[in-house]
mmCIF file of C-alpha atoms and ligand atoms in Angstrom:
data_model
loop_
_atom_site.group_PDB
_atom_site.id
_atom_site.type_symbol
_atom_site.label_atom_id
_atom_site.label_comp_id
_atom_site.label_asym_id
_atom_site.label_seq_id
_atom_site.Cartn_x
_atom_site.Cartn_y
_atom_site.Cartn_z
ATOM 1 C CA MET A 1 -7.468 -14.417 -12.148
ATOM 2 C CA ARG A 2 -6.855 -10.529 -11.258
ATOM 3 C CA MET A 3 -9.498 -8.758 -9.609
ATOM 4 C CA MET A 4 -10.174 -4.909 -8.653
ATOM 5 C CA SER A 5 -12.687 -2.071 -7.608
ATOM 6 C CA ILE A 6 -13.088 0.622 -9.976
ATOM 7 C CA ALA A 7 -15.313 1.923 -7.653
ATOM 8 C CA SER A 8 -17.779 1.014 -5.443
ATOM 9 C CA GLY A 9 -20.719 2.485 -3.379
ATOM 10 C CA SER A 10 -24.263 4.035 -3.245
ATOM 11 C CA SER A 11 -22.944 6.450 -6.025
ATOM 12 C CA GLY A 12 -21.752 4.070 -8.625
ATOM 13 C CA ASN A 13 -20.245 0.288 -8.968
ATOM 14 C CA SER A 14 -17.966 -1.543 -11.204
ATOM 15 C CA ILE A 15 -15.758 -4.299 -10.716
ATOM 16 C CA TYR A 16 -12.737 -5.739 -12.832
ATOM 17 C CA VAL A 17 -12.780 -9.564 -12.935
ATOM 18 C CA GLY A 18 -9.998 -10.977 -15.610
ATOM 19 C CA SER A 19 -7.790 -13.649 -16.497
ATOM 20 C CA ASP A 20 -4.701 -13.731 -18.598
ATOM 21 C CA THR A 21 -6.703 -13.985 -21.917
ATOM 22 C CA THR A 22 -10.385 -12.535 -20.484
ATOM 23 C CA HIS A 23 -11.316 -9.439 -19.755
ATOM 24 C CA ILE A 24 -14.810 -9.233 -17.671
ATOM 25 C CA LEU A 25 -16.524 -5.929 -15.908
ATOM 26 C CA VAL A 26 -19.290 -6.618 -13.219
ATOM 27 C CA ASP A 27 -21.263 -3.229 -13.492
ATOM 28 C CA ALA A 28 -21.649 -0.003 -15.055
ATOM 29 C CA GLY A 29 -22.400 2.396 -12.678
ATOM 30 C CA ILE A 30 -20.138 5.295 -12.863
ATOM 31 C CA SER A 31 -19.008 7.363 -16.017
ATOM 32 C CA LYS A 32 -17.357 5.963 -19.223
ATOM 33 C CA LYS A 33 -14.512 8.137 -18.478
ATOM 34 C CA ARG A 34 -13.885 7.043 -14.928
ATOM 35 C CA ILE A 35 -14.106 3.406 -15.534
ATOM 36 C CA GLU A 36 -11.695 3.946 -18.742
ATOM 37 C CA GLU A 37 -9.444 5.320 -16.485
ATOM 38 C CA GLY A 38 -9.849 2.184 -13.771
ATOM 39 C CA LEU A 39 -9.014 -0.100 -16.805
ATOM 40 C CA ARG A 40 -6.008 2.268 -17.732
ATOM 41 C CA THR A 41 -4.637 1.273 -14.210
ATOM 42 C CA LEU A 42 -4.950 -2.631 -15.240
ATOM 43 C CA ASP A 43 -3.176 -1.417 -18.684
ATOM 44 C CA LEU A 44 -6.781 -2.463 -20.595
ATOM 45 C CA CYS A 45 -8.975 -0.090 -22.677
ATOM 46 C CA GLY A 46 -12.681 -0.746 -23.246
ATOM 47 C CA ASP A 47 -12.114 -2.733 -26.443
ATOM 48 C CA ASP A 48 -10.207 -5.086 -24.257
ATOM 49 C CA ILE A 49 -13.531 -6.058 -22.292
ATOM 50 C CA ASN A 50 -15.027 -9.463 -23.424
ATOM 51 C CA ALA A 51 -18.181 -9.138 -21.513
ATOM 52 C CA LEU A 52 -20.112 -6.829 -19.163
ATOM 53 C CA LEU A 53 -21.982 -8.550 -16.596
ATOM 54 C CA ILE A 54 -24.931 -6.630 -14.640
ATOM 55 C CA THR A 55 -25.984 -7.519 -11.354
ATOM 56 C CA HIS A 56 -29.236 -5.537 -10.989
ATOM 57 C CA GLU A 57 -30.953 -2.536 -12.770
ATOM 58 C CA HIS A 58 -30.443 0.193 -10.122
ATOM 59 C CA SER A 59 -28.767 3.336 -11.181
ATOM 60 C CA ASP A 60 -25.431 2.813 -9.117
ATOM 61 C CA HIS A 61 -24.915 -0.268 -11.273
ATOM 62 C CA ILE A 62 -25.988 1.058 -14.730
ATOM 63 C CA GLY A 63 -25.881 4.822 -14.479
ATOM 64 C CA GLY A 64 -22.921 4.534 -17.063
ATOM 65 C CA LEU A 65 -23.858 1.441 -19.150
ATOM 66 C CA GLY A 66 -25.942 3.139 -21.501
ATOM 67 C CA VAL A 67 -22.809 5.541 -22.896
ATOM 68 C CA PHE A 68 -20.364 2.798 -22.436
ATOM 69 C CA LEU A 69 -21.980 0.990 -24.979
ATOM 70 C CA ARG A 70 -22.731 3.677 -27.386
ATOM 71 C CA LYS A 71 -18.600 3.457 -27.679
ATOM 72 C CA TYR A 72 -17.525 -0.118 -26.973
ATOM 73 C CA ASN A 73 -19.817 -3.187 -28.257
ATOM 74 C CA VAL A 74 -19.154 -5.354 -25.558
ATOM 75 C CA PRO A 75 -21.783 -7.913 -24.825
ATOM 76 C CA VAL A 76 -23.749 -7.771 -22.237
ATOM 77 C CA TYR A 77 -24.982 -10.551 -19.824
ATOM 78 C CA ALA A 78 -28.250 -9.799 -16.949
ATOM 79 C CA THR A 79 -31.193 -12.147 -16.019
ATOM 80 C CA GLU A 80 -34.358 -11.295 -18.233
ATOM 81 C CA GLY A 81 -35.783 -9.127 -15.389
ATOM 82 C CA THR A 82 -32.677 -6.935 -15.266
ATOM 83 C CA ILE A 83 -32.685 -6.625 -19.021
ATOM 84 C CA GLU A 84 -36.270 -5.896 -19.140
ATOM 85 C CA ALA A 85 -35.868 -2.856 -16.147
ATOM 86 C CA ILE A 86 -32.767 -1.598 -17.461
ATOM 87 C CA LYS A 87 -34.800 -0.656 -21.251
ATOM 88 C CA ALA A 88 -37.628 0.511 -18.993
ATOM 89 C CA SER A 89 -34.850 2.891 -17.677
ATOM 90 C CA GLY A 90 -34.577 4.388 -20.881
ATOM 91 C CA ASP A 91 -30.322 4.843 -20.028
ATOM 92 C CA THR A 92 -30.005 2.668 -23.262
ATOM 93 C CA LYS A 93 -31.572 4.877 -25.841
ATOM 94 C CA LYS A 94 -29.536 4.541 -29.516
ATOM 95 C CA VAL A 95 -27.858 0.968 -27.633
ATOM 96 C CA ASP A 96 -27.635 -2.336 -29.411
ATOM 97 C CA MET A 97 -29.800 -4.195 -28.000
ATOM 98 C CA SER A 98 -28.649 -7.462 -29.840
ATOM 99 C CA LEU A 99 -25.590 -6.984 -27.347
ATOM 100 C CA PHE A 100 -27.550 -7.775 -24.318
ATOM 101 C CA HIS A 101 -27.713 -11.551 -24.039
ATOM 102 C CA PRO A 102 -30.587 -13.050 -21.428
ATOM 103 C CA ILE A 103 -28.934 -15.251 -18.260
ATOM 104 C CA ARG A 104 -30.667 -17.608 -16.059
ATOM 105 C CA ASN A 105 -30.219 -16.845 -12.424
ATOM 106 C CA ASP A 106 -28.511 -19.893 -10.681
ATOM 107 C CA GLU A 107 -27.507 -20.674 -14.053
ATOM 108 C CA ARG A 108 -23.935 -21.479 -15.044
ATOM 109 C CA PHE A 109 -22.456 -20.036 -18.299
ATOM 110 C CA THR A 110 -18.625 -19.405 -19.906
ATOM 111 C CA ILE A 111 -16.490 -16.578 -21.003
ATOM 112 C CA ARG A 112 -13.728 -17.274 -23.095
ATOM 113 C CA ASP A 113 -12.120 -19.149 -20.435
ATOM 114 C CA ILE A 114 -13.947 -17.899 -17.001
ATOM 115 C CA GLU A 115 -17.048 -20.054 -15.821
ATOM 116 C CA ILE A 116 -19.433 -17.845 -14.554
ATOM 117 C CA ASN A 117 -22.382 -18.883 -12.324
ATOM 118 C CA ALA A 118 -25.096 -15.982 -11.595
ATOM 119 C CA MET A 119 -26.943 -16.867 -8.188
ATOM 120 C CA SER A 120 -30.181 -15.150 -6.867
ATOM 121 C CA ILE A 121 -30.147 -12.613 -4.343
ATOM 122 C CA SER A 122 -32.367 -10.880 -2.141
ATOM 123 C CA HIS A 123 -32.736 -7.431 -2.985
ATOM 124 C CA ASP A 124 -35.413 -4.922 -4.105
ATOM 125 C CA ALA A 125 -34.951 -5.305 -7.628
ATOM 126 C CA ALA A 126 -36.501 -6.885 -10.843
ATOM 127 C CA ASP A 127 -34.132 -10.271 -10.920
ATOM 128 C CA PRO A 128 -30.622 -9.546 -9.039
ATOM 129 C CA VAL A 129 -28.104 -11.659 -9.160
ATOM 130 C CA ALA A 130 -24.330 -12.199 -7.820
ATOM 131 C CA TYR A 131 -21.641 -13.768 -9.896
ATOM 132 C CA ARG A 132 -19.052 -16.286 -9.133
ATOM 133 C CA PHE A 133 -15.987 -17.028 -11.486
ATOM 134 C CA LYS A 134 -13.820 -19.767 -12.072
ATOM 135 C CA ASN A 135 -10.629 -20.332 -14.080
ATOM 136 C CA GLU A 136 -7.900 -22.608 -13.327
ATOM 137 C CA GLY A 137 -9.429 -23.778 -10.265
ATOM 138 C CA VAL A 138 -9.329 -20.527 -8.840
ATOM 139 C CA LYS A 139 -12.680 -19.239 -7.924
ATOM 140 C CA THR A 140 -13.705 -15.514 -6.776
ATOM 141 C CA ALA A 141 -17.161 -13.920 -6.606
ATOM 142 C CA VAL A 142 -18.674 -10.380 -6.707
ATOM 143 C CA VAL A 143 -21.460 -10.337 -4.088
ATOM 144 C CA THR A 144 -23.157 -6.831 -3.224
ATOM 145 C CA ASP A 145 -26.891 -5.320 -3.135
ATOM 146 C CA LEU A 146 -28.491 -8.329 -1.160
ATOM 147 C CA GLY A 147 -30.427 -8.057 2.224
ATOM 148 C CA GLU A 148 -29.925 -11.628 3.783
ATOM 149 C CA TYR A 149 -28.555 -14.999 2.389
ATOM 150 C CA ASN A 150 -29.375 -18.111 2.652
ATOM 151 C CA GLU A 151 -27.298 -21.574 2.717
ATOM 152 C CA VAL A 152 -27.404 -22.035 -1.256
ATOM 153 C CA ILE A 153 -25.500 -18.524 -1.439
ATOM 154 C CA GLU A 154 -23.164 -19.643 1.496
ATOM 155 C CA GLN A 155 -22.767 -22.793 -0.375
ATOM 156 C CA ALA A 156 -21.913 -21.429 -3.405
ATOM 157 C CA LEU A 157 -19.411 -19.156 -2.023
ATOM 158 C CA LYS A 158 -17.141 -21.730 0.122
ATOM 159 C CA GLY A 159 -13.506 -22.601 -1.766
ATOM 160 C CA LEU A 160 -13.122 -18.933 -3.186
ATOM 161 C CA SER A 161 -9.776 -17.498 -3.214
ATOM 162 C CA ALA A 162 -11.035 -13.809 -3.146
ATOM 163 C CA VAL A 163 -14.561 -12.390 -2.213
ATOM 164 C CA TYR A 164 -15.862 -8.973 -3.177
ATOM 165 C CA ILE A 165 -18.756 -8.609 -0.558
ATOM 166 C CA GLU A 166 -21.344 -5.922 0.726
ATOM 167 C CA ALA A 167 -20.671 -4.698 3.873
ATOM 168 C CA ASN A 168 -22.994 -1.889 3.675
ATOM 169 C CA HIS A 169 -23.836 -0.012 6.453
ATOM 170 C CA ASP A 170 -23.281 -0.174 10.730
ATOM 171 C CA ILE A 171 -26.978 -0.912 12.180
ATOM 172 C CA ARG A 172 -26.550 1.285 15.009
ATOM 173 C CA MET A 173 -25.402 4.477 12.698
ATOM 174 C CA LEU A 174 -28.397 3.656 10.206
ATOM 175 C CA GLU A 175 -30.753 3.915 13.058
ATOM 176 C CA THR A 176 -29.669 6.782 14.430
ATOM 177 C CA GLY A 177 -28.758 8.530 11.089
ATOM 178 C CA PRO A 178 -30.551 11.321 9.583
ATOM 179 C CA TYR A 179 -32.406 8.999 6.429
ATOM 180 C CA PRO A 180 -35.949 8.933 6.551
ATOM 181 C CA TYR A 181 -37.392 6.176 8.544
ATOM 182 C CA GLN A 182 -39.292 4.403 5.405
ATOM 183 C CA LEU A 183 -35.609 4.082 3.796
ATOM 184 C CA LYS A 184 -34.050 3.193 7.058
ATOM 185 C CA LYS A 185 -36.878 0.340 6.482
ATOM 186 C CA ARG A 186 -35.961 -0.320 3.113
ATOM 187 C CA ILE A 187 -32.117 -0.730 3.703
ATOM 188 C CA LEU A 188 -32.690 -2.732 6.938
ATOM 189 C CA GLY A 189 -35.078 -5.118 5.003
ATOM 190 C CA LYS A 190 -34.750 -8.841 3.699
ATOM 191 C CA ARG A 191 -34.243 -7.222 0.289
ATOM 192 C CA GLY A 192 -32.091 -4.410 1.321
ATOM 193 C CA HIS A 193 -28.390 -4.383 2.039
ATOM 194 C CA LEU A 194 -25.773 -6.259 3.885
ATOM 195 C CA SER A 195 -24.608 -4.595 7.524
ATOM 196 C CA ASN A 196 -21.279 -5.151 8.635
ATOM 197 C CA GLU A 197 -22.709 -7.400 10.853
ATOM 198 C CA ALA A 198 -24.128 -9.797 8.293
ATOM 199 C CA CYS A 199 -21.046 -9.367 6.074
ATOM 200 C CA GLY A 200 -18.676 -10.691 8.872
ATOM 201 C CA ARG A 201 -21.168 -13.607 9.665
ATOM 202 C CA LEU A 202 -21.412 -14.737 5.929
ATOM 203 C CA LEU A 203 -17.548 -14.341 5.831
ATOM 204 C CA SER A 204 -17.381 -16.440 9.292
ATOM 205 C CA ASP A 205 -19.323 -19.465 7.403
ATOM 206 C CA ILE A 206 -17.261 -19.192 3.791
ATOM 207 C CA LEU A 207 -13.865 -18.654 4.862
ATOM 208 C CA GLY A 208 -11.616 -21.593 3.924
ATOM 209 C CA GLU A 209 -7.568 -22.450 3.242
ATOM 210 C CA LYS A 210 -7.570 -20.810 -0.181
ATOM 211 C CA MET A 211 -8.871 -17.508 0.852
ATOM 212 C CA GLN A 212 -6.452 -14.815 0.192
ATOM 213 C CA HIS A 213 -8.293 -11.711 -0.162
ATOM 214 C CA ILE A 214 -11.441 -10.083 1.155
ATOM 215 C CA PHE A 215 -12.802 -6.695 -0.466
ATOM 216 C CA LEU A 216 -15.116 -4.895 1.765
ATOM 217 C CA SER A 217 -17.457 -2.877 -0.412
ATOM 218 C CA HIS A 218 -20.527 -0.630 -1.218
ATOM 219 C CA LEU A 219 -20.273 1.201 2.251
ATOM 220 C CA SER A 220 -22.420 3.684 2.413
ATOM 221 C CA ALA A 221 -21.545 7.362 3.119
ATOM 222 C CA GLU A 222 -23.597 8.247 5.631
ATOM 223 C CA ASN A 223 -23.790 5.045 7.573
ATOM 224 C CA ASN A 224 -20.924 3.255 7.790
ATOM 225 C CA LEU A 225 -16.939 4.350 8.308
ATOM 226 C CA PRO A 226 -13.964 2.306 6.957
ATOM 227 C CA GLU A 227 -12.821 1.666 10.027
ATOM 228 C CA LEU A 228 -16.088 0.583 11.687
ATOM 229 C CA ALA A 229 -16.738 -1.564 8.389
ATOM 230 C CA TYR A 230 -13.022 -3.303 9.333
ATOM 231 C CA GLU A 231 -13.054 -3.443 12.740
ATOM 232 C CA SER A 232 -16.890 -5.123 12.957
ATOM 233 C CA VAL A 233 -16.086 -7.355 10.189
ATOM 234 C CA ARG A 234 -13.226 -9.005 12.003
ATOM 235 C CA LEU A 235 -14.692 -8.999 15.398
ATOM 236 C CA GLU A 236 -17.521 -11.216 14.061
ATOM 237 C CA ILE A 237 -14.974 -13.343 12.124
ATOM 238 C CA GLU A 238 -13.298 -13.529 15.475
ATOM 239 C CA MET A 239 -16.981 -14.455 17.700
ATOM 240 C CA GLY A 240 -17.870 -16.691 14.621
ATOM 241 C CA ASP A 241 -18.132 -20.361 14.355
ATOM 242 C CA THR A 242 -15.078 -20.546 11.976
ATOM 243 C CA ASP A 243 -11.387 -21.823 12.849
ATOM 244 C CA PHE A 244 -10.051 -18.974 11.230
ATOM 245 C CA HIS A 245 -9.460 -15.308 12.796
ATOM 246 C CA GLY A 246 -10.010 -11.926 11.748
ATOM 247 C CA ASN A 247 -6.733 -10.977 10.924
ATOM 248 C CA ASP A 248 -6.017 -14.254 8.710
ATOM 249 C CA PHE A 249 -6.606 -12.392 5.754
ATOM 250 C CA PRO A 250 -6.023 -9.621 4.350
ATOM 251 C CA ILE A 251 -9.596 -7.084 4.431
ATOM 252 C CA ASP A 252 -9.529 -4.170 1.982
ATOM 253 C CA ILE A 253 -11.580 -1.197 1.748
ATOM 254 C CA SER A 254 -12.990 -0.580 -2.222
ATOM 255 C CA HIS A 255 -13.336 3.132 -2.217
ATOM 256 C CA ARG A 256 -16.092 5.070 -3.650
ATOM 257 C CA ASP A 257 -13.979 6.927 -5.601
ATOM 258 C CA ARG A 258 -11.276 6.163 -6.956
ATOM 259 C CA PRO A 259 -9.498 2.301 -8.050
ATOM 260 C CA GLY A 260 -8.382 -0.127 -5.281
ATOM 261 C CA MET A 261 -5.259 -2.532 -5.426
ATOM 262 C CA ILE A 262 -5.476 -4.994 -8.164
ATOM 263 C CA ILE A 263 -5.414 -8.550 -6.516
ATOM 264 C CA GLU A 264 -3.598 -11.130 -8.276
ATOM 265 C CA LEU A 265 -5.005 -14.921 -7.457
HETATM 266 ZN ZN1 ZN M 301 -26.015 -0.895 -5.280
HETATM 267 ZN ZN1 ZN M 302 -29.169 -2.193 -5.443
#
């Protein structure tokens, strides 16, 4: 499998996951043009995409969806609640709604040679999910926008070869930062976003022999710094109840404004 971050953060998210013959995008929260530019670095174009998976309806995940779908007839997979919320947002005017395929959270489905599990996550959206992918015994996952995680998520993320995981904020930077009280409370809440520390703890629980690459993603521009996210996550792994160390795996920060490296698994 191959995996690449096209863009990551509250200004827009889009992630590529594919095999030799199957090409999937998770979320379309950036412009069609930027998605096309990202795909070009993979020698792909919009017509090559076999499926677009949406995690939830927040604008940083669907902001470019309507424009993308008006140009490319790509089937879209999302939970019923997410599809309803997307329709209500009005972003998909003049889009062929027969492209939308409802999936159930905690359900498994297949796009050509990639098996996909949608997993329910705790976030303040209609019916948000994370996705796990499997192809030829290699497993990877995209897990962003969650305020907390449970044992079901921990179990589902074991045995991965790569994980694209949220490290949204440094708790102290958020607490002392400029955001209004209500917004701070929302981000720190159970249906908010994963802190660097919580990300490191979740990683400690799921790290295994097969892990080859960790993408830290959805970093807050105001309440985090790339080096801080990296160091906090490594420290949590060092202190965590795991045989692995913070330096055992490449940990890469996904950028807000440009594609990251292409990872071959
Ligand atoms: Zn988001
Ligand atoms: Zn969100």
